[in-house]
Short mmCIF file of C-alpha atoms in Angstrom, two decimals:
data_model
loop_
_atom_site.label_atom_id
_atom_site.label_comp_id
_atom_site.label_asym_id
_atom_site.label_seq_id
_atom_site.Cartn_x
_atom_site.Cartn_y
_atom_site.Cartn_z
CA MET A 1 0.31 0.09 -0.16
CA ALA A 2 0.86 3.55 -0.47
CA SER A 3 3.61 5.03 2.59
CA ARG A 4 0.94 7.05 4.10
CA THR A 5 -0.05 8.78 7.52
CA ASP A 6 -2.58 10.05 8.11
CA ALA A 7 -4.78 11.76 10.96
CA PRO A 8 -5.41 10.85 14.59
CA PRO A 9 -8.29 9.20 14.87
CA ALA A 10 -11.51 10.77 16.67
CA THR A 11 -11.31 8.48 19.64
CA HIS A 12 -10.29 7.86 22.77
CA ALA A 13 -6.53 7.13 23.69
CA ALA A 14 -6.10 3.02 24.10
CA PRO A 15 -5.06 2.51 27.74
CA LEU A 16 -1.40 2.86 28.15
CA ALA A 17 -0.86 -1.21 29.42
CA PRO A 18 -2.55 -2.89 25.57
CA LEU A 19 -1.34 0.09 23.76
CA ALA A 20 2.81 -0.15 25.29
CA ALA A 21 2.16 -4.15 24.77
CA ARG A 22 1.20 -3.88 20.75
CA LEU A 23 3.51 -0.98 20.47
CA GLY A 24 6.40 -2.56 21.06
CA THR A 25 4.87 -6.10 19.14
CA THR A 26 5.05 -4.35 16.50
CA ARG A 27 8.12 -2.60 16.77
CA ARG A 28 9.55 -5.70 16.54
CA LEU A 29 8.00 -7.89 14.25
CA SER A 30 9.10 -4.96 11.54
CA LEU A 31 12.83 -5.88 13.22
CA ASP A 32 11.90 -9.69 12.64
CA LEU A 33 10.81 -8.88 9.64
CA VAL A 34 14.76 -7.45 7.83
CA ALA A 35 16.67 -10.31 10.82
CA THR A 36 18.22 -11.87 7.45
CA LEU A 37 18.74 -8.78 5.21
CA SER A 38 22.00 -7.68 4.89
CA ASP A 39 22.67 -4.39 4.91
CA ALA A 40 23.32 -4.32 1.21
CA ASP A 41 19.97 -6.29 1.13
CA ALA A 42 18.55 -3.50 3.91
CA SER A 43 19.98 -0.28 1.47
CA ALA A 44 18.77 -0.85 -1.88
CA GLN A 45 15.62 0.58 -3.69
CA SER A 46 15.00 -1.14 -6.78
CA MET A 47 12.58 1.59 -8.29
CA PRO A 48 11.27 4.68 -7.82
CA ASP A 49 7.65 3.41 -5.73
CA ALA A 50 10.04 0.75 -3.20
CA SER A 51 11.65 2.02 -0.89
CA PRO A 52 14.49 0.48 0.95
CA ALA A 53 13.85 -1.95 4.14
CA LYS A 54 16.43 0.38 6.09
CA TRP A 55 14.44 3.40 4.87
CA HIS A 56 10.94 1.76 6.03
CA LEU A 57 12.94 0.96 9.52
CA ALA A 58 14.36 4.67 9.95
CA HIS A 59 11.18 6.54 9.10
CA THR A 60 8.70 4.67 11.22
CA THR A 61 11.30 5.74 13.84
CA TRP A 62 11.27 9.66 12.39
CA PHE A 63 7.58 10.16 12.85
CA LEU A 64 7.60 8.68 16.73
CA GLU A 65 10.85 10.91 17.28
CA THR A 66 8.75 13.56 16.20
CA PHE A 67 5.53 13.45 16.51
CA ILE A 68 5.16 11.88 19.66
CA LEU A 69 9.12 12.98 21.37
CA ARG A 70 9.94 16.26 20.03
CA ASP A 71 5.69 17.41 20.35
CA HIS A 72 4.79 16.26 23.30
CA VAL A 73 8.47 15.36 25.27
CA PRO A 74 9.75 18.78 26.80
CA ASP A 75 13.35 18.99 26.49
CA TYR A 76 13.66 15.62 24.42
CA ARG A 77 16.22 15.78 21.99
CA ALA A 78 16.69 14.36 18.39
CA PHE A 79 18.88 11.49 17.88
CA ASP A 80 20.07 13.02 14.66
CA ASP A 81 19.27 16.53 13.43
CA ARG A 82 19.92 15.13 10.00
CA TYR A 83 17.87 11.61 10.15
CA ALA A 84 14.82 14.12 9.92
CA TYR A 85 15.93 15.36 6.07
CA LEU A 86 16.95 12.17 5.52
CA PHE A 87 13.41 10.15 6.35
CA ASN A 88 10.68 13.01 6.10
CA SER A 89 8.19 10.99 3.35
CA TYR A 90 5.94 14.26 1.96
CA TYR A 91 4.91 16.10 5.09
CA GLU A 92 5.18 19.75 3.26
CA ALA A 93 4.49 20.75 6.73
CA GLU A 94 7.74 19.19 7.63
CA GLY A 95 9.81 20.84 5.52
CA PRO A 96 12.56 19.98 2.98
CA ARG A 97 13.55 16.10 2.02
CA HIS A 98 15.26 13.54 0.12
CA ALA A 99 13.65 12.83 -3.31
CA ARG A 100 12.56 9.57 -2.61
CA PRO A 101 13.85 7.90 -6.02
CA GLN A 102 17.10 8.29 -4.70
CA ARG A 103 16.83 6.54 -1.36
CA GLY A 104 18.61 3.92 -1.97
CA LEU A 105 21.67 6.07 -1.90
CA LEU A 106 21.18 6.38 1.68
CA THR A 107 23.97 4.11 2.38
CA ARG A 108 24.88 6.15 5.42
CA PRO A 109 23.74 5.55 7.90
CA SER A 110 24.02 2.18 8.09
CA LEU A 111 21.21 -0.79 8.94
CA ALA A 112 22.69 -0.84 12.83
CA GLU A 113 22.98 3.10 13.53
CA VAL A 114 19.38 2.95 12.11
CA ARG A 115 18.52 -0.55 14.99
CA GLU A 116 20.51 1.72 17.33
CA TRP A 117 18.21 5.38 16.76
CA ARG A 118 14.85 2.73 17.26
CA ALA A 119 16.19 1.43 20.16
CA HIS A 120 16.68 5.09 21.01
CA VAL A 121 13.48 6.14 20.61
CA ASP A 122 11.36 2.74 21.75
CA ALA A 123 13.00 3.68 24.86
CA ALA A 124 12.30 7.38 24.63
CA VAL A 125 8.46 6.96 23.82
CA GLU A 126 8.51 4.16 26.58
CA ALA A 127 9.80 5.93 29.56
CA ALA A 128 7.73 9.51 28.12
CA LEU A 129 4.07 7.33 28.07
CA PRO A 130 2.96 7.77 30.85
CA ASP A 131 2.74 11.08 31.20
CA LEU A 132 1.61 11.61 27.30
CA PRO A 133 -1.26 14.12 27.08
CA PRO A 134 -4.09 12.16 24.89
CA ALA A 135 -3.72 13.22 22.36
CA ALA A 136 0.23 11.77 22.07
CA LEU A 137 -1.43 8.69 22.61
CA ALA A 138 -3.81 9.16 19.85
CA LEU A 139 -0.71 9.68 17.73
CA ILE A 140 1.07 6.35 18.70
CA GLU A 141 -1.95 4.56 17.88
CA LEU A 142 -1.78 6.10 14.16
CA GLY A 143 1.72 5.12 14.94
CA ILE A 144 0.98 1.92 15.52
CA HIS A 145 -1.29 1.44 12.14
CA HIS A 146 1.08 3.74 10.03
CA GLU A 147 4.54 0.82 11.13
CA GLN A 148 2.19 -1.98 9.88
CA GLN A 149 1.71 -0.12 6.86
CA HIS A 150 5.41 0.11 6.35
CA GLN A 151 5.75 -4.01 7.41
CA GLU A 152 3.34 -4.56 4.35
CA LEU A 153 5.25 -1.93 2.20
CA LEU A 154 8.92 -3.42 2.95
CA LEU A 155 7.98 -6.55 2.31
CA THR A 156 6.90 -5.91 -1.29
CA ASP A 157 9.75 -3.12 -1.72
CA LEU A 158 11.79 -6.26 -0.67
CA LYS A 159 10.00 -8.41 -3.12
CA HIS A 160 10.69 -6.18 -5.72
CA LEU A 161 14.46 -5.87 -5.32
CA PHE A 162 15.08 -9.51 -4.89
CA ALA A 163 13.03 -10.18 -8.25
CA GLN A 164 15.66 -8.20 -10.25
CA ASN A 165 18.58 -10.25 -8.84
CA PRO A 166 19.60 -13.15 -11.45
CA LEU A 167 20.45 -15.55 -8.71
CA GLY A 168 16.61 -15.47 -7.36
CA PRO A 169 17.40 -15.35 -3.70
CA ALA A 170 15.09 -15.85 -1.05
CA VAL A 171 14.58 -13.56 2.55
CA TRP A 172 12.86 -17.08 3.93
CA GLU A 173 12.99 -20.42 1.97
CA LYS A 174 9.55 -21.88 1.62
CA THR A 175 8.01 -24.30 3.62
CA ALA A 176 4.70 -26.35 3.16
CA ILE A 177 1.82 -23.49 3.05
CA ALA A 178 -2.06 -24.53 3.00
CA SER A 179 -2.17 -24.26 -0.43
CA GLU A 180 -0.64 -27.27 -1.18
CA VAL A 181 -3.86 -29.05 -0.78
CA THR A 182 -5.54 -31.42 -3.38
CA GLN A 183 -9.42 -30.27 -2.44
CA PHE A 184 -9.68 -26.11 -3.22
CA SER A 185 -12.57 -24.34 -4.07
CA ALA A 186 -15.04 -23.76 -6.21
CA MET A 187 -16.14 -20.24 -7.48
CA THR A 188 -19.97 -19.34 -6.74
CA TRP A 189 -22.06 -16.32 -7.31
CA ILE A 190 -23.19 -15.21 -3.34
CA ALA A 191 -25.88 -12.71 -3.71
CA GLY A 192 -24.71 -8.94 -2.40
CA ALA A 193 -27.15 -6.93 -0.24
CA ALA A 194 -29.30 -4.57 -2.15
CA GLY A 195 -31.19 -1.58 -0.97
CA ILE A 196 -29.49 2.08 0.69
CA ALA A 197 -26.49 0.37 3.29
CA ALA A 198 -24.71 2.37 5.63
CA VAL A 199 -20.94 2.32 4.94
CA GLY A 200 -17.99 4.23 6.04
CA HIS A 201 -16.39 3.32 9.76
CA GLY A 202 -18.94 3.64 12.17
CA GLY A 203 -16.66 6.04 15.16
CA ASP A 204 -15.84 2.40 17.44
CA GLY A 205 -11.97 1.86 17.91
CA PHE A 206 -8.90 2.65 14.79
CA ALA A 207 -9.95 4.31 11.44
CA PHE A 208 -7.83 6.65 9.06
CA ASP A 209 -10.16 9.12 8.05
CA CYS A 210 -10.66 8.61 4.49
CA GLU A 211 -13.09 5.63 5.83
CA GLY A 212 -15.25 7.92 6.93
CA PRO A 213 -17.49 9.95 7.50
CA ARG A 214 -20.25 6.77 7.53
CA HIS A 215 -22.94 7.51 4.99
CA ASP A 216 -25.90 6.07 2.92
CA THR A 217 -25.57 4.84 -0.11
CA LEU A 218 -27.37 2.51 -2.53
CA LEU A 219 -26.52 -1.11 -3.92
CA ALA A 220 -28.39 -1.98 -6.78
CA PRO A 221 -28.92 -6.69 -7.02
CA HIS A 222 -25.82 -8.06 -7.43
CA ALA A 223 -23.75 -11.05 -6.15
CA LEU A 224 -20.02 -11.17 -5.59
CA ALA A 225 -17.53 -14.63 -6.29
CA SER A 226 -17.48 -16.75 -3.16
CA ARG A 227 -13.60 -15.67 -3.53
CA PRO A 228 -10.80 -14.41 -5.43
CA VAL A 229 -9.89 -15.47 -9.09
CA SER A 230 -6.93 -18.27 -9.46
CA ASN A 231 -4.02 -18.82 -10.85
CA GLY A 232 -5.23 -21.75 -12.94
CA GLU A 233 -8.07 -19.04 -14.31
CA TRP A 234 -5.35 -16.90 -15.00
CA GLN A 235 -3.66 -19.10 -17.15
CA GLN A 236 -7.39 -19.02 -18.98
CA PHE A 237 -7.22 -15.92 -19.51
CA ILE A 238 -3.76 -16.10 -21.11
CA ALA A 239 -4.40 -19.40 -23.21
CA ASP A 240 -7.08 -17.36 -24.28
CA GLY A 241 -5.08 -14.35 -25.95
CA GLY A 242 -6.42 -12.36 -22.71
CA TYR A 243 -3.25 -9.32 -23.32
CA ARG A 244 -3.91 -9.98 -27.16
CA THR A 245 -7.34 -8.85 -27.56
CA PRO A 246 -7.90 -4.87 -27.06
CA SER A 247 -11.49 -5.38 -26.83
CA LEU A 248 -11.20 -6.61 -23.27
CA TRP A 249 -9.36 -3.24 -22.06
CA LEU A 250 -10.02 -0.25 -21.05
CA SER A 251 -8.14 2.62 -22.69
CA ASP A 252 -5.11 3.39 -20.74
CA GLY A 253 -4.66 -0.32 -20.17
CA TRP A 254 -4.56 -1.49 -23.45
CA ALA A 255 -1.77 1.93 -23.81
CA TRP A 256 -0.40 0.08 -20.68
CA VAL A 257 -0.26 -3.60 -21.69
CA GLN A 258 1.47 -2.48 -25.20
CA GLY A 259 3.98 0.07 -24.08
CA GLU A 260 5.43 -1.96 -20.91
CA ALA A 261 4.75 -5.40 -23.72
CA ILE A 262 2.96 -6.72 -20.74
CA GLU A 263 2.17 -10.10 -21.18
CA ALA A 264 1.01 -11.86 -17.48
CA PRO A 265 0.82 -10.87 -13.77
CA ALA A 266 4.13 -9.44 -12.35
CA TYR A 267 6.53 -12.11 -11.45
CA TRP A 268 5.65 -14.56 -13.54
CA ASP A 269 7.69 -16.65 -15.97
CA GLY A 270 6.36 -19.39 -17.74
CA ASP A 271 4.90 -21.74 -15.24
CA ARG A 272 7.02 -20.34 -11.99
CA GLN A 273 6.61 -17.47 -10.57
CA PHE A 274 9.14 -15.13 -7.91
CA THR A 275 8.24 -15.26 -4.33
CA LEU A 276 10.17 -14.36 -1.02
CA SER A 277 10.78 -17.70 -0.48
CA GLY A 278 12.97 -17.23 -4.95
CA TRP A 279 11.46 -18.77 -7.54
CA GLN A 280 8.86 -21.30 -7.19
CA ALA A 281 5.87 -23.20 -9.13
CA ILE A 282 2.67 -21.33 -9.56
CA ASP A 283 0.13 -22.92 -7.74
CA ALA A 284 -2.98 -23.03 -10.21
CA HIS A 285 -5.60 -22.92 -7.17
CA ALA A 286 -3.45 -19.94 -5.20
CA PRO A 287 -5.92 -16.66 -5.70
CA VAL A 288 -3.77 -14.57 -8.54
CA THR A 289 -1.73 -11.89 -7.35
CA HIS A 290 0.27 -8.73 -8.78
CA ILE A 291 -1.82 -7.45 -10.95
CA SER A 292 -2.89 -4.11 -12.42
CA PHE A 293 -6.25 -2.64 -12.00
CA PHE A 294 -5.81 -2.23 -15.94
CA GLU A 295 -5.73 -6.57 -15.98
CA ALA A 296 -8.86 -6.97 -13.22
CA ASP A 297 -10.46 -5.07 -15.29
CA ALA A 298 -9.83 -6.91 -18.61
CA PHE A 299 -10.46 -10.39 -16.77
CA ALA A 300 -14.26 -8.90 -15.31
CA SER A 301 -15.01 -8.34 -19.11
CA TRP A 302 -13.30 -11.68 -20.42
CA ALA A 303 -15.02 -13.67 -17.75
CA GLY A 304 -18.58 -11.91 -18.85
CA ALA A 305 -18.21 -10.02 -15.40
CA ARG A 306 -17.03 -6.60 -13.65
CA LEU A 307 -15.43 -5.11 -10.63
CA PRO A 308 -17.05 -5.08 -7.37
CA THR A 309 -17.84 -1.31 -6.14
CA GLU A 310 -16.30 -0.79 -3.09
CA PHE A 311 -19.32 -0.20 -0.98
CA GLU A 312 -20.62 -3.61 -2.01
CA TRP A 313 -17.65 -5.14 -0.96
CA GLU A 314 -18.25 -3.78 2.41
CA ALA A 315 -21.09 -4.76 2.76
CA ALA A 316 -20.67 -8.28 2.16
CA ALA A 317 -17.72 -7.77 5.00
CA ALA A 318 -19.74 -6.12 7.23
CA ALA A 319 -20.91 -9.72 8.87
CA LEU A 320 -16.84 -10.93 8.95
CA ASP A 321 -14.54 -11.42 11.05
CA PRO A 322 -11.66 -9.04 9.84
CA ALA A 323 -8.50 -10.69 11.52
CA SER A 324 -9.33 -13.58 9.77
CA GLY A 325 -7.57 -15.22 6.65
CA GLN A 326 -4.36 -15.30 5.51
CA GLN A 327 -2.43 -13.22 6.89
CA LEU A 328 0.86 -11.98 8.48
CA ASP A 329 1.39 -12.57 11.98
CA SER A 330 5.68 -13.23 12.11
CA ALA A 331 8.47 -12.68 9.85
CA GLY A 332 8.38 -16.22 7.25
CA PRO A 333 7.35 -17.22 4.24
CA VAL A 334 4.28 -14.83 2.60
CA GLN A 335 2.58 -16.19 -0.24
CA PRO A 336 -1.23 -16.31 -1.15
CA ALA A 337 -3.17 -19.76 -0.06
CA ALA A 338 -5.38 -21.14 -2.04
CA ALA A 339 -9.51 -20.93 -0.63
CA VAL A 340 -10.65 -24.82 0.71
CA ASP A 341 -13.97 -24.16 2.08
CA ASP A 342 -17.16 -24.42 0.39
CA THR A 343 -19.05 -22.40 2.71
CA GLY A 344 -19.55 -18.32 1.93
CA LEU A 345 -17.57 -15.36 0.66
CA GLN A 346 -14.09 -16.72 1.23
CA GLN A 347 -10.72 -14.99 1.84
CA MET A 348 -12.51 -11.21 1.80
CA PHE A 349 -9.76 -10.49 4.64
CA GLY A 350 -5.86 -11.45 3.79
CA SER A 351 -4.24 -13.28 1.14
CA VAL A 352 -4.58 -10.67 -1.51
CA TRP A 353 -5.96 -6.74 -1.59
CA GLU A 354 -8.98 -6.77 -4.02
CA TRP A 355 -9.27 -4.13 -6.55
CA THR A 356 -12.84 -2.58 -6.83
CA GLY A 357 -14.14 0.00 -9.89
CA SER A 358 -14.87 2.64 -7.19
CA ALA A 359 -12.26 5.65 -7.23
CA TYR A 360 -10.53 6.46 -3.99
CA ARG A 361 -12.34 9.70 -3.42
CA PRO A 362 -13.57 11.60 -0.36
CA TYR A 363 -16.66 10.56 1.04
CA PRO A 364 -19.64 12.97 2.02
CA GLY A 365 -18.22 15.16 5.04
CA PHE A 366 -14.93 14.36 4.42
CA ARG A 367 -12.39 17.32 5.85
CA ALA A 368 -8.71 16.67 6.31
CA ALA A 369 -6.95 17.03 9.38
CA PRO A 370 -4.93 19.99 9.71
CA GLY A 371 -1.32 19.91 10.45
CA ALA A 372 1.67 17.64 9.01
CA VAL A 373 -0.51 14.25 10.14
CA GLY A 374 -3.59 15.20 7.89
CA GLU A 375 -1.22 15.88 5.18
CA TYR A 376 -1.70 12.40 3.16
CA ASN A 377 -5.15 11.13 2.53
CA GLY A 378 -6.63 14.40 1.50
CA LYS A 379 -3.87 15.53 -1.24
CA PHE A 380 -3.91 11.78 -3.25
CA MET A 381 -7.52 11.27 -3.17
CA ASN A 382 -7.35 11.81 -7.43
CA SER A 383 -6.09 9.27 -10.25
CA GLN A 384 -6.44 6.07 -7.86
CA LEU A 385 -8.92 3.41 -7.10
CA VAL A 386 -9.81 1.77 -3.62
CA LEU A 387 -8.39 -1.45 -2.60
CA ARG A 388 -10.02 -4.15 0.28
CA GLY A 389 -9.74 -6.17 2.73
CA GLY A 390 -6.31 -6.66 3.27
CA SER A 391 -3.14 -9.97 1.77
CA CYS A 392 -0.73 -11.71 3.36
CA ALA A 393 1.44 -9.31 4.04
CA THR A 394 -1.42 -7.39 5.97
CA PRO A 395 -0.48 -7.90 9.30
CA ARG A 396 -3.12 -9.19 11.38
CA GLY A 397 -5.28 -6.96 13.13
CA HIS A 398 -4.54 -4.06 10.64
CA VAL A 399 -7.24 -4.19 8.22
CA ARG A 400 -11.21 -3.94 9.08
CA PRO A 401 -14.31 -3.55 6.61
CA SER A 402 -14.51 -0.06 5.61
CA TYR A 403 -10.23 0.19 5.09
CA ARG A 404 -9.42 1.68 2.49
CA ASN A 405 -6.22 0.78 0.40
CA PHE A 406 -5.52 2.97 -2.62
CA PHE A 407 -3.71 2.93 -6.23
CA TYR A 408 -2.57 3.51 -9.01
CA PRO A 409 -4.39 1.68 -11.77
CA HIS A 410 -0.89 0.48 -13.14
CA GLN A 411 0.56 -0.71 -10.10
CA ARG A 412 0.81 -4.32 -9.86
CA TRP A 413 4.38 -4.58 -7.06
CA GLN A 414 1.90 -5.12 -3.75
CA PHE A 415 -0.18 -8.04 -3.20
CA THR A 416 -3.69 -7.74 -5.51
CA GLY A 417 -6.13 -9.46 -6.69
CA VAL A 418 -9.08 -9.96 -8.15
CA ARG A 419 -13.09 -10.63 -7.20
CA LEU A 420 -15.56 -10.53 -9.37
CA ALA A 421 -18.70 -9.13 -9.16
CA LYS A 422 -22.48 -8.72 -11.38
CA ASP A 423 -25.78 -7.34 -11.69
CA LEU A 424 -29.13 -9.26 -10.97
#
């Protein structure tokens, strides 16, 4: 997902002990994700959309040092005054910053020095926690969710980096995963809610500002596929000339396919695909991933279906457990696995982010919060499409039915997939 920081939620701060525990767990997971990396692994940048693993560790630390310690702890002195310029992402209110496409040139500070900085900031936040005002506690909550976003970005950026290496290195060696089964779920159609539905965050617990205000929307009769599209189904699309048939594609999508010579999802090479465990055989039953909005839309046209709207998706997911499904619990092999349960809607949360046909625009009554932490969502609400549900690289507990992820239509280095919809 796009690296971002949003305004703190309009909710009361969490009790200190659980908040401190979740912050500690989140900060440790980030370090666990880079435990096998060398300094070179953690410093390289493979494209402008991606950032080095070391930069993710540093930026999330800068967030806590800046918005918690600098702004709410009297007499706190920055660990290194130069780091604010290096590790600010896009906060205009925080002044000039190092250019995003050049983050891979930051060979200094070293990975070890970034770890030292993290330890210093973590200790300072822990010491300050009992005396922080409610506004600062809300920012810690935001910082936890912000770092969880960067954990997913770290994994997907690292996958893109390692995929450029002819050696096909693995971050983690492959272990048996749930997709290696003899049974799998057939795709069926499940009628969705029709009529007036309330959508958007309801106000209980944390949410990013772009998830509200809650409001009513009208849903036409429709059905959703019971599971995401599989690799095997995508192979049928390829075999039937899907990437060579312009009538299936939006105009911009067809120009993208032609200009970039796109013939398959990202990381595919014949009957194998690159994963965080190196090159592996394509599992025909697992959800297809690393596809763009353009590809998702073309596949839906080929299948005689369409993409769901974000509100059709949200209404269907409202009664489901957002902590269920294949999500990130610890450092280790990460790759979508097949659905094996034939009952109801499957894999709505986890496995792959699901493209919707909805533009990423503000809800009625949306107002961006003032100041630096409110910068991201409002100013990026154009030219992007909404995805829902989380992926196998999303930390468990991070998503909810109202969660709105968003990318540009050509982007596909994240774990993005597709669930079909149709009118009834």
